[in-house]
Amino acid sequence: MLEGLREAVRKFLGGGSTYKDSVEEFIRDLQRELIRADVNVALVKRLSDAIRQRALEQEPPPGVSRRDWFLKIVYEELVKVFGGEEPPSVEPRKVPWVILLVGVQGSGKTTTAGKLARFYSARGYRVGLVETDTYRPGALEQLRTLAQMSGALFYGEPAGRAEEIASRGVKELESRGAQVIIVDTAGRHGYGDEQALLDEMRRIADAVSPDEVALVVDAAIGQRAFDLARRFHEATPIGTIIVTKLDGTAKGGGVLSAVAATGARVKFVGTGEKVDELEPFDPQGFVSRIMGLGDIRSLLERVREAEAEERAVKVVEEDIEKGRVNMRTIYAQLKSIRRLGPLSRVLEMLPLSTLPVKVGDEQVKLGEEKINKWLHIIESMTYEELDDPDIIDRSRMRRIAVGSGTTVNDVKELLAYYKSVKAVVKRLKRDRSLLRRFGLQAGE
């Protein structure tokens, strides 16, 4: 599924063409792979337009190449298509937690019920399984066997109304201490005629008041999952989606994107036939795998750091312009100093001999060790101390030193640096001509 996307990424990183041409070529490759994976054509077009617009209009922060920045854009837009950044929590919000599994025949509901039992049993929950399917021969014994394999409690009846069996089963398992109760339902109707199935599903939901309704979808149906999920949701609110047989079809991208387009969340995906081959779905991890970006998190972290430093530069510039300096200013400046932060640019332009305080090279070009030490010190300060460092007396210095794993002398050194910066900024505030020399306007 989407195997060609990795090759498109490698080709893009290899360069050769201009950035704009490379972007267009990558988008064409992406479109081809997504359509091949049965992703809706209109969705592919919207995705392509969004990627193209961001790639050509947005500029990467300092220290990040345009090609790395482009891959970040592609990654973020694909994550949106496949469900968003935050996967749904797999943990029950209370006990007992009742999960109602619904879906059409052949989607793999009963097998999925057994896999869920194994999943939650492995996490330390006492699990119970209820079989309400009295139509399919062998359904009762299949789920009973799966319950034994996972050590789960079991309840089922060979005949009767599904909603009554479900109600009795949930009550029985709850009395036996089940913390997660999974109710399997019939799926005897095809994709074109689900009305009887939907009516039965609604009656079961009314009878057991489930905490979660999970629609089980076969990945092979591709983008048809959109209409299926919508129809089921109209009958009873679908909380989550479980996609089965994802490993056995090229249409996985289609089903995942179609489900996300309904507003529902994919919670689990089946990755094989074995009872333990069910895993929580993580859109970020999925996109990272199909793009072949095993180190995507380090790339994103690098971009985030660059963006944070860019914001820090703005903080320092605003403080200088307004003549305001506190430890928050120093913290921002220290974060950005490796990229020749605003203070460094200011000091290089000033006639230092005229300043009331001498600021030497050691203070301007702080070593890595000193920067890290000072950041730790600032992080150990209270909000009050951050806003007004002048209140820090010897008692506060000792507390800050202990909290940051440094010495009182280290804290004193930082405070001396703060005072020298404050003196420089005051000088700038008084002399508007100096501000104009590096493009700032004096605040009123």
Coordinates of C-alpha atoms in Angstrom, one line a residue:
M1 CA 0.0 0.0 0.0
L2 CA 1.4 3.3 -1.1
E3 CA 4.8 1.7 -1.7
G4 CA 5.7 4.2 -4.4
L5 CA 5.5 7.1 -2.0
R6 CA 8.9 6.2 -0.5
E7 CA 10.5 6.3 -3.9
A8 CA 8.9 9.7 -4.6
V9 CA 10.4 11.0 -1.3
R10 CA 13.9 9.6 -2.2
K11 CA 13.7 11.1 -5.7
F12 CA 12.6 14.5 -4.3
L13 CA 15.5 14.6 -1.7
G14 CA 17.9 13.6 -4.5
G15 CA 17.4 17.0 -6.1
G16 CA 18.4 17.6 -9.7
S17 CA 15.6 19.9 -10.7
T18 CA 14.7 23.3 -9.4
Y19 CA 12.7 23.4 -6.2
K20 CA 9.5 24.3 -7.9
D21 CA 9.8 21.6 -10.6
S22 CA 10.7 19.1 -7.9
V23 CA 7.5 20.0 -5.9
E24 CA 5.3 19.6 -9.0
E25 CA 6.9 16.2 -9.8
F26 CA 6.5 15.0 -6.3
I27 CA 2.8 16.1 -6.3
R28 CA 2.2 14.1 -9.5
D29 CA 3.8 11.0 -7.9
L30 CA 1.8 11.5 -4.8
Q31 CA -1.5 11.8 -6.8
R32 CA -0.7 8.6 -8.7
E33 CA 0.0 6.6 -5.5
L34 CA -3.1 7.9 -3.7
I35 CA -5.5 7.2 -6.6
R36 CA -3.9 3.7 -6.9
A37 CA -4.7 3.2 -3.2
D38 CA -8.4 4.1 -3.9
V39 CA -8.3 7.5 -2.2
N40 CA -11.1 9.7 -3.4
V41 CA -10.1 11.8 -6.4
A42 CA -11.6 15.0 -5.1
L43 CA -9.8 14.5 -1.8
V44 CA -6.5 13.9 -3.7
K45 CA -7.0 17.2 -5.6
R46 CA -7.7 19.2 -2.4
L47 CA -4.6 17.6 -0.8
S48 CA -2.4 18.5 -3.8
D49 CA -3.6 22.1 -3.8
A50 CA -3.0 22.5 -0.1
I51 CA 0.6 21.1 -0.4
R52 CA 1.4 23.2 -3.4
Q53 CA 0.1 26.4 -1.9
R54 CA 2.0 25.9 1.4
A55 CA 5.2 24.8 -0.4
L56 CA 5.3 27.8 -2.7
E57 CA 4.1 30.5 -0.2
Q58 CA 5.7 29.5 3.1
E59 CA 9.3 30.0 3.9
P60 CA 11.2 27.7 6.2
P61 CA 12.7 29.0 9.4
P62 CA 16.5 29.6 9.5
G63 CA 18.5 26.4 9.5
V64 CA 15.9 24.3 7.8
S65 CA 16.3 23.5 4.1
R66 CA 13.4 24.1 1.7
R67 CA 13.3 20.4 0.8
D68 CA 13.1 19.3 4.5
W69 CA 10.4 22.0 5.0
F70 CA 8.5 20.6 2.0
L71 CA 8.5 17.1 3.4
K72 CA 7.2 18.5 6.7
I73 CA 4.3 20.1 4.8
V74 CA 3.5 16.8 3.0
Y75 CA 3.7 14.9 6.3
E76 CA 1.3 17.3 8.1
E77 CA -1.2 17.4 5.2
L78 CA -1.2 13.6 4.9
V79 CA -1.7 13.2 8.7
K80 CA -4.8 15.4 8.3
V81 CA -6.1 13.2 5.5
F82 CA -5.6 10.0 7.6
G83 CA -7.1 11.1 10.8
G84 CA -5.3 14.0 12.5
E85 CA -2.4 14.3 15.0
E86 CA -4.0 12.9 18.1
P87 CA -5.1 9.2 17.9
P88 CA -8.1 8.3 20.0
S89 CA -7.3 6.9 23.4
V90 CA -7.5 3.1 23.7
E91 CA -8.0 3.2 27.5
P92 CA -11.5 2.8 28.9
R93 CA -12.7 6.0 30.6
K94 CA -14.6 4.0 33.2
V95 CA -15.3 0.4 34.2
P96 CA -17.2 -1.5 33.1
W97 CA -16.7 -0.2 29.6
V98 CA -19.1 -1.7 27.0
I99 CA -18.0 -1.8 23.4
L100 CA -20.6 -2.6 20.7
L101 CA -19.1 -4.0 17.5
V102 CA -21.1 -3.4 14.4
G103 CA -20.5 -4.0 10.6
V104 CA -21.6 -5.9 7.6
Q105 CA -21.0 -9.6 7.0
G106 CA -17.5 -10.5 6.2
S107 CA -15.9 -7.5 7.8
G108 CA -14.3 -9.6 10.5
K109 CA -16.3 -8.5 13.6
T110 CA -16.1 -11.8 15.5
T111 CA -12.3 -12.2 14.9
T112 CA -11.9 -8.5 15.9
A113 CA -13.9 -9.2 19.1
G114 CA -11.4 -11.9 20.0
K115 CA -8.4 -9.6 19.2
L116 CA -9.8 -6.8 21.3
A117 CA -10.2 -9.3 24.2
R118 CA -6.6 -10.3 23.8
F119 CA -5.5 -6.6 23.6
Y120 CA -7.3 -5.5 26.8
S121 CA -6.5 -8.6 28.7
A122 CA -2.8 -8.0 28.0
R123 CA -3.2 -4.5 29.5
G124 CA -4.5 -6.0 32.7
Y125 CA -8.3 -5.6 32.3
R126 CA -10.8 -8.4 33.0
V127 CA -12.6 -8.8 29.7
G128 CA -15.9 -10.3 28.8
L129 CA -17.3 -11.3 25.4
V130 CA -21.0 -11.4 24.4
E131 CA -22.1 -13.2 21.2
T132 CA -25.5 -12.0 19.9
D133 CA -25.2 -13.5 16.3
T134 CA -27.7 -16.3 16.1
Y135 CA -27.8 -16.3 12.3
R136 CA -24.3 -17.4 11.3
P137 CA -23.6 -21.1 12.0
G138 CA -20.5 -21.4 14.2
A139 CA -20.5 -17.8 15.4
L140 CA -21.2 -18.8 19.0
E141 CA -18.5 -21.4 19.1
Q142 CA -16.0 -19.2 17.3
L143 CA -16.2 -16.5 19.9
R144 CA -16.3 -19.0 22.7
T145 CA -12.9 -20.3 21.4
L146 CA -11.5 -16.9 21.1
A147 CA -12.5 -16.1 24.6
Q148 CA -10.7 -19.1 25.9
M149 CA -7.6 -18.1 23.9
S150 CA -7.5 -14.7 25.5
G151 CA -8.6 -15.7 29.0
A152 CA -11.9 -13.7 28.7
L153 CA -15.3 -14.4 30.2
F154 CA -18.0 -15.5 27.7
Y155 CA -21.7 -15.3 27.3
G156 CA -23.9 -16.4 24.5
E157 CA -27.2 -18.1 23.6
P158 CA -27.9 -20.3 20.6
A159 CA -31.2 -18.6 19.8
G160 CA -33.3 -15.6 20.7
R161 CA -33.6 -11.9 20.0
A162 CA -30.2 -10.2 19.7
E163 CA -31.0 -7.2 21.9
E164 CA -32.3 -9.5 24.8
I165 CA -29.2 -11.7 24.6
A166 CA -27.0 -8.6 24.6
S167 CA -28.8 -7.2 27.7
R168 CA -28.6 -10.4 29.6
G169 CA -25.0 -10.9 28.6
V170 CA -23.8 -7.5 29.7
K171 CA -25.5 -7.8 33.1
E172 CA -24.1 -11.3 33.6
L173 CA -20.5 -10.4 32.8
E174 CA -20.7 -7.2 34.8
S175 CA -21.8 -9.3 37.8
R176 CA -18.7 -11.5 37.3
G177 CA -16.4 -8.5 37.4
A178 CA -15.7 -7.8 33.7
Q179 CA -14.1 -4.4 33.3
V180 CA -14.3 -4.3 29.5
I181 CA -17.3 -6.0 27.8
I182 CA -17.3 -6.5 24.1
V183 CA -20.6 -7.3 22.3
D184 CA -20.4 -9.0 18.9
T185 CA -23.3 -8.5 16.6
A186 CA -24.6 -10.2 13.4
G187 CA -23.6 -9.0 10.0
R188 CA -25.7 -11.1 7.7
H189 CA -26.6 -8.3 5.2
G190 CA -24.5 -7.1 2.2
Y191 CA -23.3 -3.6 1.5
G192 CA -26.3 -2.8 -0.6
D193 CA -29.1 -3.8 1.8
E194 CA -28.2 -3.0 5.5
Q195 CA -31.6 -1.7 6.7
A196 CA -32.5 -4.8 8.8
L197 CA -29.0 -4.8 10.2
L198 CA -29.1 -1.1 11.1
D199 CA -32.5 -1.6 12.8
E200 CA -31.1 -4.5 14.8
M201 CA -28.0 -2.5 15.7
R202 CA -30.2 0.3 17.0
R203 CA -32.2 -2.1 19.2
I204 CA -29.1 -3.6 20.7
A205 CA -27.6 -0.1 21.4
D206 CA -30.9 0.9 23.1
A207 CA -30.8 -2.3 25.2
V208 CA -27.2 -2.1 26.5
S209 CA -26.4 1.6 26.3
P210 CA -22.8 1.0 25.1
D211 CA -20.0 3.4 26.0
E212 CA -18.5 3.0 22.6
V213 CA -19.9 1.9 19.2
A214 CA -17.1 0.6 17.0
L215 CA -17.8 0.0 13.2
V216 CA -15.6 -2.8 11.9
V217 CA -14.7 -2.2 8.2
D218 CA -12.8 -4.4 5.8
A219 CA -10.0 -2.5 4.3
A220 CA -10.7 -4.0 0.9
I221 CA -13.8 -1.9 0.4
G222 CA -11.6 1.2 -0.1
Q223 CA -13.4 4.6 -0.4
R224 CA -16.8 2.9 -0.1
A225 CA -16.2 3.1 3.6
F226 CA -17.3 6.7 3.5
D227 CA -20.9 5.9 2.6
L228 CA -20.9 2.8 4.9
A229 CA -19.7 4.8 7.9
R230 CA -22.1 7.6 7.2
R231 CA -25.1 5.2 7.1
F232 CA -24.2 3.4 10.2
H233 CA -23.6 6.7 12.0
E234 CA -27.1 7.8 11.1
A235 CA -28.5 4.7 12.8
T236 CA -26.5 5.1 16.0
P237 CA -23.5 7.4 16.7
I238 CA -20.3 5.6 15.7
G239 CA -17.6 6.4 18.2
T240 CA -14.6 4.7 16.5
I241 CA -13.7 2.6 13.5
I242 CA -11.7 -0.6 13.4
V243 CA -10.2 -1.4 10.0
T244 CA -9.5 -5.1 9.4
K245 CA -7.3 -6.9 6.8
L246 CA -5.2 -3.8 6.2
D247 CA -2.2 -6.0 5.4
G248 CA -4.0 -7.8 2.5
T249 CA -5.1 -5.0 0.2
A250 CA -3.8 -2.1 -1.8
K251 CA -6.9 0.0 -0.9
G252 CA -5.9 0.7 2.7
G253 CA -5.3 4.3 1.9
G254 CA -8.7 4.6 0.5
V255 CA -10.5 3.2 3.5
L256 CA -8.5 5.2 6.0
S257 CA -9.0 8.5 4.2
A258 CA -12.7 7.8 3.6
V259 CA -13.3 7.1 7.3
A260 CA -11.4 10.2 8.3
A261 CA -13.6 12.3 5.9
T262 CA -16.7 11.2 7.8
G263 CA -15.3 12.7 11.0
A264 CA -15.0 9.3 12.7
R265 CA -11.7 8.1 14.1
V266 CA -9.8 4.9 13.3
K267 CA -8.9 3.4 16.6
F268 CA -7.5 0.0 15.7
V269 CA -6.2 -1.7 12.5
G270 CA -5.9 -5.4 12.0
T271 CA -2.5 -6.3 10.6
G272 CA -2.9 -10.1 10.2
E273 CA -5.0 -13.1 11.0
K274 CA -3.4 -14.0 14.4
V275 CA -5.3 -13.0 17.6
D276 CA -2.5 -10.6 18.6
E277 CA -2.3 -8.8 15.3
L278 CA -4.4 -5.8 16.2
E279 CA -2.7 -2.5 16.9
P280 CA -3.9 1.0 17.8
F281 CA -3.9 3.3 14.8
D282 CA -1.5 6.2 14.9
P283 CA -1.9 8.5 11.8
Q284 CA 1.5 10.1 12.4
G285 CA 3.2 6.7 12.6
F286 CA 1.3 5.5 9.5
V287 CA 2.3 8.5 7.4
S288 CA 5.9 8.3 8.6
R289 CA 6.0 4.6 7.5
I290 CA 4.5 5.1 4.0
M291 CA 6.8 8.1 3.4
G292 CA 9.8 6.1 4.5
L293 CA 10.7 8.7 7.1
G294 CA 11.8 6.8 10.0
D295 CA 13.4 9.9 11.5
I296 CA 10.5 12.2 10.8
R297 CA 10.2 13.0 14.5
S298 CA 13.7 14.3 14.6
L299 CA 13.0 16.4 11.5
L300 CA 9.8 17.8 13.1
E301 CA 11.7 18.5 16.3
R302 CA 14.4 20.4 14.3
V303 CA 11.8 22.5 12.6
R304 CA 10.0 23.2 15.9
E305 CA 13.2 24.3 17.4
A306 CA 14.0 26.6 14.5
E307 CA 10.5 28.1 14.7
A308 CA 10.8 28.5 18.5
E309 CA 14.1 30.4 18.0
E310 CA 12.5 32.6 15.4
R311 CA 9.7 33.4 17.9
A312 CA 12.4 34.0 20.6
V313 CA 14.1 36.6 18.3
K314 CA 10.8 38.5 18.0
V315 CA 10.4 38.5 21.8
V316 CA 13.8 39.9 22.3
E317 CA 13.3 42.5 19.6
E318 CA 10.0 43.6 21.1
D319 CA 11.6 43.9 24.6
I320 CA 14.5 45.9 23.2
E321 CA 12.1 48.2 21.4
K322 CA 10.0 48.8 24.5
G323 CA 13.0 49.1 26.8
R324 CA 11.7 46.2 28.9
V325 CA 14.0 43.4 30.1
N326 CA 13.4 40.6 32.5
M327 CA 14.4 36.9 32.8
R328 CA 11.9 35.9 30.2
T329 CA 13.8 38.2 27.8
I330 CA 17.1 36.6 28.8
Y331 CA 15.7 33.1 28.4
A332 CA 14.4 33.9 24.9
Q333 CA 17.7 35.5 24.0
L334 CA 19.7 32.6 25.2
K335 CA 17.6 30.2 23.2
S336 CA 18.3 32.2 20.0
I337 CA 21.9 33.2 20.6
R338 CA 23.3 30.4 18.5
R339 CA 21.8 32.0 15.5
L340 CA 23.3 35.4 16.3
G341 CA 20.3 36.7 18.2
P342 CA 19.2 40.3 18.3
L343 CA 21.3 41.2 21.3
S344 CA 24.5 40.0 19.5
R345 CA 23.6 42.1 16.5
V346 CA 23.0 45.1 18.7
L347 CA 26.3 44.8 20.5
E348 CA 28.2 44.5 17.3
M349 CA 26.8 47.8 16.1
L350 CA 27.1 49.8 19.3
P351 CA 30.1 52.1 20.2
L352 CA 30.8 49.9 23.3
S353 CA 33.3 52.3 24.7
T354 CA 30.5 54.7 25.4
L355 CA 28.4 52.2 27.3
P356 CA 28.1 52.6 31.1
V357 CA 28.9 48.8 31.5
K358 CA 31.6 46.9 29.6
V359 CA 30.2 43.9 27.7
G360 CA 33.1 41.7 26.7
D361 CA 33.3 38.9 24.2
E362 CA 32.8 36.3 26.9
Q363 CA 29.4 37.6 27.6
V364 CA 28.4 37.9 24.0
K365 CA 29.7 34.6 22.8
L366 CA 28.6 32.3 25.5
G367 CA 29.7 28.7 25.4
E368 CA 27.3 25.8 25.0
E369 CA 27.8 24.7 28.6
K370 CA 27.1 28.1 30.0
I371 CA 24.0 28.6 28.0
N372 CA 22.6 25.3 29.1
K373 CA 23.5 26.0 32.8
W374 CA 21.8 29.4 32.6
L375 CA 18.7 28.0 31.0
H376 CA 18.4 25.5 33.8
I377 CA 18.8 28.3 36.4
I378 CA 16.0 30.4 34.7
E379 CA 13.7 27.3 34.5
S380 CA 14.1 27.0 38.3
M381 CA 12.8 30.5 39.0
T382 CA 9.3 31.4 40.1
Y383 CA 7.0 33.5 37.9
E384 CA 7.6 36.5 40.2
E385 CA 11.4 36.1 39.8
L386 CA 11.1 35.8 36.0
D387 CA 9.1 39.0 35.8
D388 CA 11.3 40.9 38.3
P389 CA 14.8 39.5 38.7
D390 CA 15.8 42.4 40.9
I391 CA 13.9 40.8 43.9
I392 CA 16.3 37.8 43.9
D393 CA 18.3 38.0 47.2
R394 CA 20.8 35.5 48.6
S395 CA 18.1 33.3 50.0
R396 CA 16.4 33.0 46.7
M397 CA 19.8 32.4 45.0
R398 CA 20.4 29.4 47.2
R399 CA 17.0 28.0 46.4
I400 CA 17.4 28.5 42.7
A401 CA 20.9 27.0 42.7
V402 CA 19.6 23.8 44.5
G403 CA 16.7 23.5 42.1
S404 CA 18.8 23.9 39.0
G405 CA 21.8 21.8 40.2
T406 CA 24.2 24.7 40.0
T407 CA 26.0 27.0 42.5
V408 CA 25.1 30.3 44.0
N409 CA 28.1 31.8 42.0
D410 CA 26.5 30.5 38.8
V411 CA 23.2 32.3 39.7
K412 CA 25.2 35.5 40.5
E413 CA 26.9 35.3 37.1
L414 CA 23.6 35.1 35.3
L415 CA 22.2 38.0 37.3
A416 CA 25.2 40.0 36.4
Y417 CA 24.6 39.2 32.7
Y418 CA 21.0 40.2 33.1
K419 CA 22.0 43.6 34.6
S420 CA 24.4 44.2 31.7
V421 CA 21.7 43.5 29.2
K422 CA 19.3 45.7 31.0
A423 CA 21.9 48.6 31.0
V424 CA 22.4 48.1 27.2
V425 CA 18.7 48.2 26.5
K426 CA 18.2 51.3 28.7
R427 CA 21.0 52.9 26.6
L428 CA 19.2 52.0 23.4
K429 CA 15.9 53.3 24.8
R430 CA 17.5 56.7 25.4
D431 CA 19.3 56.9 22.1
R432 CA 16.7 56.5 19.3
S433 CA 19.4 56.9 16.6
L434 CA 20.9 53.6 17.7
L435 CA 17.5 51.9 17.4
R436 CA 17.1 53.2 13.9
R437 CA 20.5 51.8 12.9
F438 CA 19.2 48.3 13.2
G439 CA 15.6 48.9 12.0
L440 CA 13.7 49.3 15.3
Q441 CA 11.6 52.2 16.4
A442 CA 11.8 53.5 19.9
G443 CA 8.7 52.7 22.0
E444 CA 6.8 55.5 23.6

